Coordinates of C-alpha atoms and ligand atoms in Angstrom, one line a residue:
M12 CA -0.6 -0.2 -0.5
A13 CA 1.1 3.6 -1.1
K14 CA 2.6 5.8 2.3
K15 CA -0.1 7.8 3.9
S16 CA 0.3 11.2 2.4
D17 CA 0.9 14.7 4.0
A18 CA -0.9 16.5 1.0
S19 CA -3.1 19.0 3.3
P20 CA -3.8 22.2 1.2
Q21 CA -0.5 23.4 3.3
S22 CA 2.1 20.2 2.2
P23 CA 5.5 21.7 -0.1
A24 CA 3.9 18.7 -1.6
N25 CA 0.6 20.3 -2.1
E26 CA 2.0 23.9 -2.8
I27 CA 1.4 24.8 -7.2
L28 CA 4.6 25.4 -9.2
R29 CA 4.1 28.5 -11.0
E30 CA 1.6 31.8 -10.2
A31 CA 0.5 33.9 -11.6
A32 CA 1.8 37.3 -10.6
E33 CA -0.8 38.9 -9.7
V34 CA -0.2 36.3 -6.9
R35 CA 3.4 35.5 -6.6
Y36 CA 3.5 40.0 -6.0
A37 CA -0.5 40.2 -5.1
D38 CA 1.6 42.5 -2.0
Q39 CA 4.0 44.5 -4.4
L40 CA 0.7 45.2 -6.7
E41 CA -1.7 45.9 -3.1
A42 CA 0.8 48.4 -1.7
L43 CA 1.0 50.5 -5.3
K44 CA -2.3 50.7 -5.5
Q45 CA -2.5 52.0 -1.5
N46 CA -0.1 54.8 -3.2
D47 CA -1.4 55.3 -5.6
T48 CA -1.7 59.0 -6.0
E49 CA -3.0 59.3 -9.4
E50 CA -6.5 58.4 -11.2
P51 CA -6.3 54.9 -13.4
P52 CA -7.8 55.0 -16.8
T53 CA -10.8 52.9 -16.8
N54 CA -11.0 49.8 -15.7
W55 CA -7.9 49.2 -15.0
H56 CA -6.0 48.6 -11.9
L57 CA -3.1 50.8 -11.1
S58 CA -1.8 54.8 -12.9
P59 CA 0.4 53.8 -15.3
R60 CA 3.2 55.5 -13.5
S61 CA 2.4 53.3 -10.4
V62 CA 2.5 49.9 -13.3
L63 CA 5.8 51.5 -14.1
A64 CA 6.9 51.5 -10.9
Y65 CA 5.3 48.2 -10.5
V66 CA 7.7 46.9 -13.3
T67 CA 10.7 48.6 -13.4
G68 CA 10.9 48.1 -8.9
G69 CA 13.1 50.5 -7.3
K70 CA 11.0 51.7 -4.8
T71 CA 10.5 50.7 -0.9
L72 CA 6.5 51.3 -0.2
K73 CA 4.8 52.1 3.0
A74 CA 2.0 49.7 2.6
K75 CA -1.1 48.2 5.0
I76 CA -2.0 44.2 4.0
G77 CA -3.3 41.2 6.1
G78 CA -4.2 44.6 8.8
K79 CA -0.8 44.9 9.2
A80 CA 1.7 48.4 8.6
V81 CA 4.7 46.6 6.3
E82 CA 6.9 48.0 4.3
V83 CA 6.8 46.5 1.3
P84 CA 10.2 47.1 -1.3
I85 CA 9.2 47.2 -5.6
T86 CA 11.7 44.5 -7.2
R87 CA 12.4 45.3 -10.9
K88 CA 10.2 42.8 -13.1
F89 CA 12.0 43.8 -16.5
F90 CA 15.0 44.4 -16.8
G91 CA 16.3 47.2 -19.7
D92 CA 15.3 50.1 -21.6
D93 CA 12.8 52.1 -18.8
G94 CA 11.7 54.0 -22.4
I95 CA 10.4 50.5 -23.9
V96 CA 7.9 49.6 -20.6
E97 CA 6.9 53.2 -20.8
R98 CA 6.2 53.0 -24.4
A99 CA 4.5 49.3 -23.8
I100 CA 1.9 50.8 -21.4
V101 CA 1.0 54.3 -23.6
T102 CA -0.1 52.0 -26.1
L103 CA -2.3 49.7 -23.6
A104 CA -4.2 52.8 -22.8
S105 CA -4.6 53.4 -26.5
E106 CA -7.0 52.6 -29.5
R107 CA -3.6 50.2 -30.8
A108 CA -2.5 46.7 -29.2
L109 CA 0.6 46.1 -28.4
L110 CA 2.9 43.3 -30.2
L111 CA 6.3 42.7 -28.4
V112 CA 9.0 41.8 -30.9
G113 CA 11.8 40.0 -30.7
E114 CA 14.9 36.8 -30.7
P115 CA 13.2 33.9 -28.0
G116 CA 14.3 34.4 -24.5
T117 CA 14.2 38.2 -24.8
G118 CA 11.6 38.5 -22.0
K119 CA 7.8 38.9 -24.2
S120 CA 6.6 36.9 -22.3
W121 CA 7.9 38.1 -19.0
L122 CA 6.5 41.6 -19.6
S123 CA 3.7 41.1 -21.5
E124 CA 2.6 38.4 -18.3
H125 CA 3.5 41.8 -16.1
L126 CA 1.4 44.0 -17.9
A127 CA -1.2 42.2 -17.7
A128 CA -1.5 41.7 -14.2
A129 CA -0.4 44.9 -13.6
V130 CA -2.7 46.7 -15.6
S131 CA -5.5 44.5 -15.0
G132 CA -4.4 42.3 -12.2
N133 CA -5.2 39.6 -14.0
S134 CA -1.8 37.8 -16.5
T135 CA -4.9 34.7 -17.2
L136 CA -6.2 35.6 -19.9
T137 CA -3.8 34.4 -22.8
I138 CA -4.2 32.5 -26.0
Q139 CA -1.6 30.6 -27.1
G140 CA -0.6 30.9 -30.6
T141 CA -0.1 27.6 -33.1
A142 CA -0.1 26.1 -35.6
G143 CA -3.4 24.7 -34.9
T144 CA -5.3 28.2 -32.9
T145 CA -8.6 27.9 -34.3
E146 CA -10.9 30.9 -34.9
E147 CA -13.0 29.9 -31.9
H148 CA -9.7 29.3 -29.9
I149 CA -9.9 33.2 -30.9
K150 CA -13.4 34.2 -30.8
Y151 CA -16.0 31.7 -28.9
S152 CA -17.7 27.5 -29.2
W153 CA -20.1 25.9 -28.0
N154 CA -21.6 23.2 -25.5
I155 CA -22.0 20.6 -28.6
A156 CA -24.9 18.9 -26.4
R157 CA -26.5 21.3 -25.7
V158 CA -26.9 22.8 -28.3
I159 CA -28.4 19.9 -29.9
A160 CA -30.9 19.5 -27.0
E161 CA -31.6 22.9 -26.3
G162 CA -30.3 25.2 -28.5
P163 CA -28.0 28.5 -29.6
R164 CA -28.5 29.7 -25.9
P165 CA -26.5 32.8 -24.7
D166 CA -25.7 30.7 -22.0
N167 CA -24.9 27.1 -24.2
L168 CA -21.3 30.0 -25.6
I169 CA -18.1 28.9 -24.2
P170 CA -16.2 32.0 -24.1
S171 CA -12.8 32.5 -25.9
P172 CA -10.2 33.9 -23.0
T173 CA -10.8 37.3 -26.2
M174 CA -14.3 37.7 -24.7
V175 CA -14.4 36.8 -20.9
A176 CA -11.2 40.1 -21.0
M177 CA -13.4 42.1 -23.5
R178 CA -16.2 41.7 -21.0
K179 CA -14.2 43.2 -18.1
G180 CA -12.7 45.3 -19.4
G181 CA -9.5 43.6 -19.0
L182 CA -5.8 42.4 -21.2
L183 CA -5.7 40.4 -23.3
R184 CA -2.4 37.9 -24.4
F185 CA -1.7 36.6 -27.3
E186 CA 0.9 34.4 -27.1
E187 CA 3.2 33.5 -30.3
L188 CA 0.8 35.0 -32.3
T189 CA 2.6 34.8 -35.8
R190 CA 2.6 31.1 -35.6
C191 CA -1.1 31.6 -36.2
V192 CA -1.9 31.1 -40.1
P193 CA -3.6 34.3 -41.2
D194 CA -6.7 33.4 -42.1
V195 CA -7.4 32.9 -38.2
Q196 CA -4.7 36.0 -37.0
D197 CA -7.5 38.2 -39.6
A198 CA -10.4 36.6 -36.7
L199 CA -7.8 39.3 -34.9
V200 CA -8.5 42.2 -36.8
S201 CA -12.1 42.6 -36.0
V202 CA -11.5 42.0 -32.5
L203 CA -9.4 45.4 -32.5
S204 CA -10.9 47.4 -35.4
D205 CA -15.3 46.7 -34.0
K206 CA -14.3 46.2 -29.8
A207 CA -16.8 43.5 -30.5
I208 CA -17.2 39.8 -31.5
A209 CA -20.7 38.9 -33.6
V210 CA -22.7 35.6 -32.4
P211 CA -24.7 34.7 -35.6
E212 CA -26.5 32.2 -33.8
L213 CA -28.0 33.7 -30.9
P214 CA -31.2 35.1 -32.6
D215 CA -31.6 37.9 -30.4
N216 CA -28.7 40.4 -28.3
N217 CA -25.7 38.8 -30.7
M218 CA -23.1 41.7 -29.9
V219 CA -20.7 41.3 -27.5
W220 CA -19.1 44.8 -27.2
A221 CA -15.6 45.1 -25.6
R222 CA -15.7 47.6 -22.4
P223 CA -12.7 49.6 -21.6
G224 CA -9.8 49.0 -20.6
F225 CA -9.7 45.9 -23.1
N226 CA -6.8 45.4 -24.9
V227 CA -4.5 43.2 -26.4
I228 CA -0.8 42.2 -25.6
A229 CA 0.7 40.2 -28.4
T230 CA 4.1 38.7 -28.6
A231 CA 6.2 38.0 -31.6
N232 CA 9.6 35.6 -32.2
T233 CA 11.1 37.2 -34.6
R234 CA 13.8 34.2 -34.7
D235 CA 11.7 30.7 -35.0
Q236 CA 10.3 28.1 -37.8
G237 CA 7.1 28.3 -39.4
V238 CA 6.4 31.7 -38.9
N239 CA 2.9 33.8 -40.3
E240 CA 4.0 37.1 -41.3
L241 CA 0.2 40.3 -39.9
S242 CA -1.4 40.6 -42.6
A243 CA -1.1 44.7 -43.7
A244 CA -4.7 45.4 -41.6
L245 CA -3.2 43.2 -38.9
K246 CA 0.4 45.2 -38.9
R247 CA -2.2 48.4 -38.8
R248 CA -3.5 47.6 -36.3
F249 CA -0.9 47.0 -33.6
N250 CA 1.8 49.3 -32.7
Y251 CA 5.5 47.4 -32.2
V252 CA 7.4 47.7 -29.2
Y253 CA 11.2 45.7 -29.9
I254 CA 12.4 43.2 -27.0
P255 CA 16.8 43.8 -27.6
I256 CA 18.5 41.1 -26.3
V257 CA 20.5 42.4 -23.2
G258 CA 22.9 45.3 -23.7
D259 CA 25.3 45.6 -21.3
Q260 CA 27.2 42.3 -18.8
K261 CA 25.8 43.6 -15.6
T262 CA 22.5 44.2 -16.5
E263 CA 22.6 40.9 -17.4
V264 CA 24.0 39.3 -14.4
K265 CA 21.8 40.3 -12.2
I266 CA 18.8 38.7 -14.7
V267 CA 20.5 36.0 -14.4
Q268 CA 21.3 36.5 -10.6
Q269 CA 17.3 37.5 -9.0
R270 CA 16.2 35.3 -11.5
S271 CA 18.3 32.3 -10.8
A272 CA 18.0 32.8 -7.2
E273 CA 14.1 33.4 -7.2
L274 CA 13.9 29.8 -9.4
L275 CA 16.3 28.7 -6.6
E276 CA 12.9 29.5 -3.9
R277 CA 10.4 27.9 -5.7
Y278 CA 12.7 24.2 -6.1
N279 CA 13.3 24.3 -2.5
L280 CA 16.8 24.3 -2.8
P281 CA 19.5 26.3 -1.2
A282 CA 22.7 26.6 -3.6
K283 CA 25.0 29.0 -4.0
L284 CA 25.4 30.8 -6.3
S285 CA 28.1 33.1 -5.6
P286 CA 28.3 37.0 -8.1
P287 CA 31.9 35.7 -9.6
V288 CA 30.8 32.1 -11.2
I289 CA 27.7 34.3 -12.4
E290 CA 29.8 36.8 -14.2
L291 CA 31.7 34.2 -15.6
L292 CA 28.6 33.0 -17.3
A293 CA 27.6 35.6 -18.7
T294 CA 30.8 36.5 -20.3
V295 CA 31.2 33.4 -22.4
F296 CA 26.9 34.2 -23.1
R297 CA 28.2 37.2 -24.6
E298 CA 31.1 36.2 -25.7
I299 CA 30.1 33.8 -27.4
R300 CA 26.8 34.6 -28.6
A301 CA 28.3 38.0 -30.5
G302 CA 31.4 35.5 -32.1
K303 CA 34.0 37.9 -30.6
T304 CA 35.5 38.2 -27.2
A305 CA 36.7 41.3 -24.8
D306 CA 39.8 41.1 -25.6
G307 CA 39.5 40.8 -29.5
V308 CA 39.4 37.4 -30.4
S309 CA 37.2 35.9 -33.5
L310 CA 35.4 33.6 -32.6
K311 CA 32.8 30.9 -35.3
K312 CA 29.0 31.9 -33.4
P313 CA 26.1 29.3 -32.8
T314 CA 23.3 28.7 -34.5
T315 CA 21.6 29.1 -31.2
T316 CA 20.3 32.4 -29.6
L317 CA 21.8 32.2 -26.6
S318 CA 19.7 33.8 -25.1
T319 CA 19.7 35.0 -20.9
A320 CA 16.9 32.8 -20.6
E321 CA 19.4 30.0 -21.3
A322 CA 21.6 31.5 -19.6
I323 CA 19.3 31.3 -16.4
G324 CA 18.5 27.7 -17.5
V325 CA 22.1 27.0 -17.4
A326 CA 22.5 28.6 -13.9
L327 CA 20.0 26.6 -12.3
D328 CA 20.3 23.3 -13.5
A329 CA 23.9 24.6 -12.5
A330 CA 23.0 24.6 -8.8
L331 CA 20.7 21.5 -9.5
H332 CA 23.6 19.6 -10.3
A333 CA 26.0 21.2 -7.5
R334 CA 23.1 20.8 -4.8
F335 CA 22.9 17.0 -6.1
F336 CA 25.7 16.1 -7.2
G337 CA 27.8 17.8 -5.0
D338 CA 28.2 20.1 -2.0
G339 CA 25.5 23.2 -3.1
E340 CA 28.5 25.7 -3.4
V341 CA 27.9 26.0 -7.7
G342 CA 31.7 26.7 -9.3
P343 CA 32.5 27.7 -12.9
A344 CA 33.1 23.5 -13.7
D345 CA 28.7 22.9 -12.8
I346 CA 28.0 25.7 -15.5
A347 CA 30.3 24.1 -18.0
R348 CA 28.3 20.9 -18.0
N349 CA 26.1 22.7 -18.2
M350 CA 26.8 24.5 -20.5
V351 CA 26.8 22.2 -23.6
G352 CA 23.5 21.2 -24.3
V353 CA 22.2 24.5 -24.6
V354 CA 24.5 25.8 -27.2
V355 CA 24.5 22.3 -28.8
K356 CA 21.0 22.1 -29.9
E357 CA 19.6 20.2 -33.8
D358 CA 23.5 21.1 -35.0
Q359 CA 26.6 19.1 -33.6
E360 CA 29.3 21.7 -35.2
D361 CA 27.9 23.8 -32.4
K362 CA 30.1 21.7 -31.3
D363 CA 33.2 23.8 -33.2
S364 CA 32.2 27.0 -31.4
L365 CA 32.5 25.6 -28.4
K366 CA 35.6 23.4 -28.5
E367 CA 37.2 27.2 -30.3
Y368 CA 35.9 28.8 -27.4
A369 CA 38.3 26.4 -24.9
A370 CA 40.6 26.2 -27.0
L371 CA 41.5 29.7 -27.7
V372 CA 39.9 31.4 -24.9
A373 CA 39.2 29.6 -22.0
K374 CA 42.5 27.8 -22.0
K375 CA 44.4 31.1 -21.8
R376 CA 42.4 32.5 -19.1
G377 CA 43.5 29.9 -17.2
V378 CA 47.0 30.2 -17.0
K379 CA 46.4 32.9 -14.9
E380 CA 42.4 32.2 -13.1
K381 CA 41.4 29.3 -11.7
A382 CA 37.8 29.5 -12.4
W383 CA 38.3 29.9 -15.6
K384 CA 41.3 26.9 -15.5
D385 CA 38.2 25.0 -13.5
F386 CA 36.1 25.7 -16.3
H387 CA 38.4 24.7 -19.7
D388 CA 38.5 21.7 -17.9
A389 CA 35.0 20.1 -17.5
L390 CA 34.0 22.0 -20.8
V391 CA 36.7 19.8 -22.2
E392 CA 35.8 17.0 -20.7
Q393 CA 32.0 16.8 -22.0
L394 CA 33.4 17.6 -25.6
Ligands
ADP49 N1 15.1 41.6 -19.8 C1 14.2 40.6 -19.2 N2 14.0 41.8 -18.1 C2 14.1 40.2 -16.8 N3 13.4 38.9 -17.2 C3 14.1 38.2 -18.6 C4 14.9 39.5 -19.3 N4 15.1 38.6 -20.1 C5 14.4 37.2 -20.1 N5 14.4 37.3 -19.0 C6 14.5 36.3 -18.3 O1 14.0 34.8 -19.8 C7 12.5 34.7 -19.1 C8 12.1 33.7 -20.6 O2 11.7 35.0 -21.4 P1 10.3 34.8 -21.9 O3 9.8 35.9 -20.8 O4 9.9 33.8 -21.7 O5 11.1 35.0 -23.5 P2 10.6 35.3 -24.1 O6 8.7 35.2 -24.7 O7 10.9 36.2 -24.8 O8 10.8 34.1 -25.1 C9 12.0 34.3 -18.2 O9 12.1 33.8 -17.1 C10 12.8 36.2 -17.4 O10 13.0 36.1 -16.7
MG50 MG1 7.4 33.9 -25.4

């Protein structure tokens, strides 16, 4: 017989692996709301200035939460140019929808989730675009069994996230919009221009109108297989905000540090990732990605993107590795061991990029610095 489980709602076994942003950061959102001095646009939870403060962080606010007076630090969610975030917020308050475009792993989905959480208090009204997305996913569908029994009635209609967002005056997130085929994308044109969905099957009262506050945040990768270009009609209805790969090493180190700490906490794993190790990881990523080292050595670029998201992944894997099979302290060798699978995916030739990096860069630095020697030795062992 199976062991009696201790699955009380509070036990770690019953916690959920990933909470929505508005749940995870509920205290920060509440503190910003209590301190909001400006009037939010209709149906927005926060004023544009407070939405910006939520995304870019840096303040500590006094608030009353659960009847207690507390100080709540607002953490930075999205690292990068604050001007990008400002433009995104302005677009959301405008007639036009927002499209975040950029390479994979640059934080587009992450930014979209936090914007939706701060603006509408709900980031879960989401459509994931795939080649199999249909017009029903975007508009509505029917409970077929009940339609056969009773005919099409409003309560037999299954609303899409779009419809729910329209009725509430909230934000709809549309992930990977360009993966949908053009016909399906076009279903969004009427939603965005008429701000309504017609339900011709219903005899009367067959329009669903959007309330103020309704808008769409879509994301699209520029480097992807099988992407469909947006039609001209849809392009015109979106404001494009380009999300670049993080520009400077200092920022990338900060992102990797903060996000991997948050993720380790979620995995309940106390592992130590020291700043010099994260710096080494960021240096390696940056140099291989650019095909050039800080000291001017040219390298063969791999075909993979090596985004910040992947650097976070390597940091987390290295921490798990150190925790399970080492003493918990993450060293440069743990980084090397967990890097290969990220750089070398389909194309085995990408191995050459790493080999070259080991031979031309890491080895040389290893003569002077032990960290680089450890990194080099572990990397060569994997290749
Ligand atoms: N500029 C950034 N600021 C904060 N986090 C970032 C940034 N870039 C990447 N990340 C992190 O990378 C991870 C993946 O990002 P994601 O939003 O899924 O990428 P995308 O949607 O652009 O492919 C997230 O955990 C996010 O925290
Ligand atoms: Mg994404």
